[in-house]
Amino acid sequence: MENNLEKQRYKSAKSRMKEIKKFYIMLTGCFLLTPYLIFINMKINPELQWFWFPLFGFGISILGYAFYLFTGKNWEEKKIKQLIEQEMKN
């Protein structure tokens, strides 16, 4: 039984690590793409600074994913434990 629990914890930790890795890959991609977009914008049409629009989108997506990843999961786990405790009381 304990071995099964350890395997489940390992799978959960591995899944969480994959999500964190995806977040850092996305963050790195945004940081690498941003200077390229700024360069292209300034080279082609410096009067219209359109690079702010994708930057704003990157920011919102990064903040949303970070919120989900670093706070959303904990909230879900706490709520699941609370619901299990309520079920056991009844």
mmCIF file of C-alpha atoms in Angstrom:
data_model
loop_
_atom_site.group_PDB
_atom_site.id
_atom_site.type_symbol
_atom_site.label_atom_id
_atom_site.label_comp_id
_atom_site.label_asym_id
_atom_site.label_seq_id
_atom_site.Cartn_x
_atom_site.Cartn_y
_atom_site.Cartn_z
ATOM 1 C CA MET A 1 0.000 0.000 0.000
ATOM 2 C CA GLU A 2 2.788 2.422 0.922
ATOM 3 C CA ASN A 3 4.649 1.609 -2.297
ATOM 4 C CA ASN A 4 1.511 2.499 -4.260
ATOM 5 C CA LEU A 5 1.263 5.820 -2.414
ATOM 6 C CA GLU A 6 4.900 6.581 -3.180
ATOM 7 C CA LYS A 7 4.331 5.870 -6.867
ATOM 8 C CA GLN A 8 1.315 8.155 -6.886
ATOM 9 C CA ARG A 9 3.285 10.939 -5.176
ATOM 10 C CA TYR A 10 6.115 10.477 -7.662
ATOM 11 C CA LYS A 11 3.693 10.716 -10.607
ATOM 12 C CA SER A 12 2.123 13.828 -9.120
ATOM 13 C CA ALA A 13 5.514 15.465 -8.546
ATOM 14 C CA LYS A 14 6.665 14.529 -12.053
ATOM 15 C CA SER A 15 3.495 16.002 -13.561
ATOM 16 C CA ARG A 16 3.968 19.204 -11.555
ATOM 17 C CA MET A 17 7.580 19.420 -12.701
ATOM 18 C CA LYS A 18 6.490 19.115 -16.336
ATOM 19 C CA GLU A 19 4.071 22.005 -15.864
ATOM 20 C CA ILE A 20 6.774 24.163 -14.283
ATOM 21 C CA LYS A 21 9.139 23.275 -17.121
ATOM 22 C CA LYS A 22 6.499 24.323 -19.688
ATOM 23 C CA PHE A 23 6.127 27.642 -17.863
ATOM 24 C CA TYR A 24 9.859 28.348 -17.992
ATOM 25 C CA ILE A 25 10.016 27.372 -21.672
ATOM 26 C CA MET A 26 7.158 29.765 -22.412
ATOM 27 C CA LEU A 27 8.836 32.515 -20.377
ATOM 28 C CA THR A 28 12.143 32.002 -22.183
ATOM 29 C CA GLY A 29 10.403 32.083 -25.556
ATOM 30 C CA CYS A 30 8.744 35.385 -24.713
ATOM 31 C CA PHE A 31 12.028 36.910 -23.577
ATOM 32 C CA LEU A 32 13.756 35.767 -26.753
ATOM 33 C CA LEU A 33 10.962 36.861 -29.085
ATOM 34 C CA THR A 34 10.420 40.318 -27.577
ATOM 35 C CA PRO A 35 13.730 41.920 -28.689
ATOM 36 C CA TYR A 36 13.230 40.422 -32.152
ATOM 37 C CA LEU A 37 9.768 41.978 -32.432
ATOM 38 C CA ILE A 38 11.062 45.343 -31.228
ATOM 39 C CA PHE A 39 13.927 45.199 -33.741
ATOM 40 C CA ILE A 40 11.582 44.374 -36.621
ATOM 41 C CA ASN A 41 9.157 47.106 -35.606
ATOM 42 C CA MET A 42 11.849 49.772 -35.328
ATOM 43 C CA LYS A 43 13.439 48.724 -38.605
ATOM 44 C CA ILE A 44 10.244 48.646 -40.673
ATOM 45 C CA ASN A 45 7.946 51.256 -39.133
ATOM 46 C CA PRO A 46 9.330 53.153 -36.109
ATOM 47 C CA GLU A 47 6.421 55.627 -36.054
ATOM 48 C CA LEU A 48 3.886 52.929 -35.158
ATOM 49 C CA GLN A 49 5.028 50.948 -32.148
ATOM 50 C CA TRP A 50 2.940 47.800 -32.660
ATOM 51 C CA PHE A 51 5.308 45.607 -30.650
ATOM 52 C CA TRP A 52 3.437 46.650 -27.490
ATOM 53 C CA PHE A 53 0.408 44.590 -28.489
ATOM 54 C CA PRO A 54 2.131 41.190 -28.512
ATOM 55 C CA LEU A 55 4.086 42.222 -25.398
ATOM 56 C CA PHE A 56 0.803 42.897 -23.608
ATOM 57 C CA GLY A 57 -0.508 39.504 -24.742
ATOM 58 C CA PHE A 58 2.665 37.764 -23.579
ATOM 59 C CA GLY A 59 2.379 39.471 -20.201
ATOM 60 C CA ILE A 60 -1.225 38.470 -19.667
ATOM 61 C CA SER A 61 -0.589 34.866 -20.694
ATOM 62 C CA ILE A 62 2.500 34.572 -18.489
ATOM 63 C CA LEU A 63 0.719 36.086 -15.482
ATOM 64 C CA GLY A 64 -2.310 33.874 -15.999
ATOM 65 C CA TYR A 65 -0.261 30.712 -16.315
ATOM 66 C CA ALA A 66 1.903 31.667 -13.331
ATOM 67 C CA PHE A 67 -1.208 32.290 -11.238
ATOM 68 C CA TYR A 68 -2.645 28.925 -12.258
ATOM 69 C CA LEU A 69 0.639 27.113 -11.741
ATOM 70 C CA PHE A 70 1.774 28.595 -8.441
ATOM 71 C CA THR A 71 -1.538 29.327 -6.707
ATOM 72 C CA GLY A 72 -4.272 27.511 -8.608
ATOM 73 C CA LYS A 73 -2.959 24.011 -7.940
ATOM 74 C CA ASN A 74 -2.575 24.611 -4.207
ATOM 75 C CA TRP A 75 -6.121 25.890 -4.026
ATOM 76 C CA GLU A 76 -7.428 22.801 -5.799
ATOM 77 C CA GLU A 77 -5.536 20.444 -3.508
ATOM 78 C CA LYS A 78 -6.737 22.241 -0.365
ATOM 79 C CA LYS A 79 -10.331 22.157 -1.579
ATOM 80 C CA ILE A 80 -10.091 18.438 -2.407
ATOM 81 C CA LYS A 81 -8.746 17.696 1.093
ATOM 82 C CA GLN A 82 -11.539 19.785 2.609
ATOM 83 C CA LEU A 83 -14.187 17.921 0.614
ATOM 84 C CA ILE A 84 -12.705 14.543 1.589
ATOM 85 C CA GLU A 85 -12.752 15.557 5.258
ATOM 86 C CA GLN A 86 -16.400 16.607 4.951
ATOM 87 C CA GLU A 87 -17.273 13.283 3.319
ATOM 88 C CA MET A 88 -15.546 11.365 6.121
ATOM 89 C CA LYS A 89 -17.497 13.285 8.791
ATOM 90 C CA ASN A 90 -20.831 12.398 7.198
#
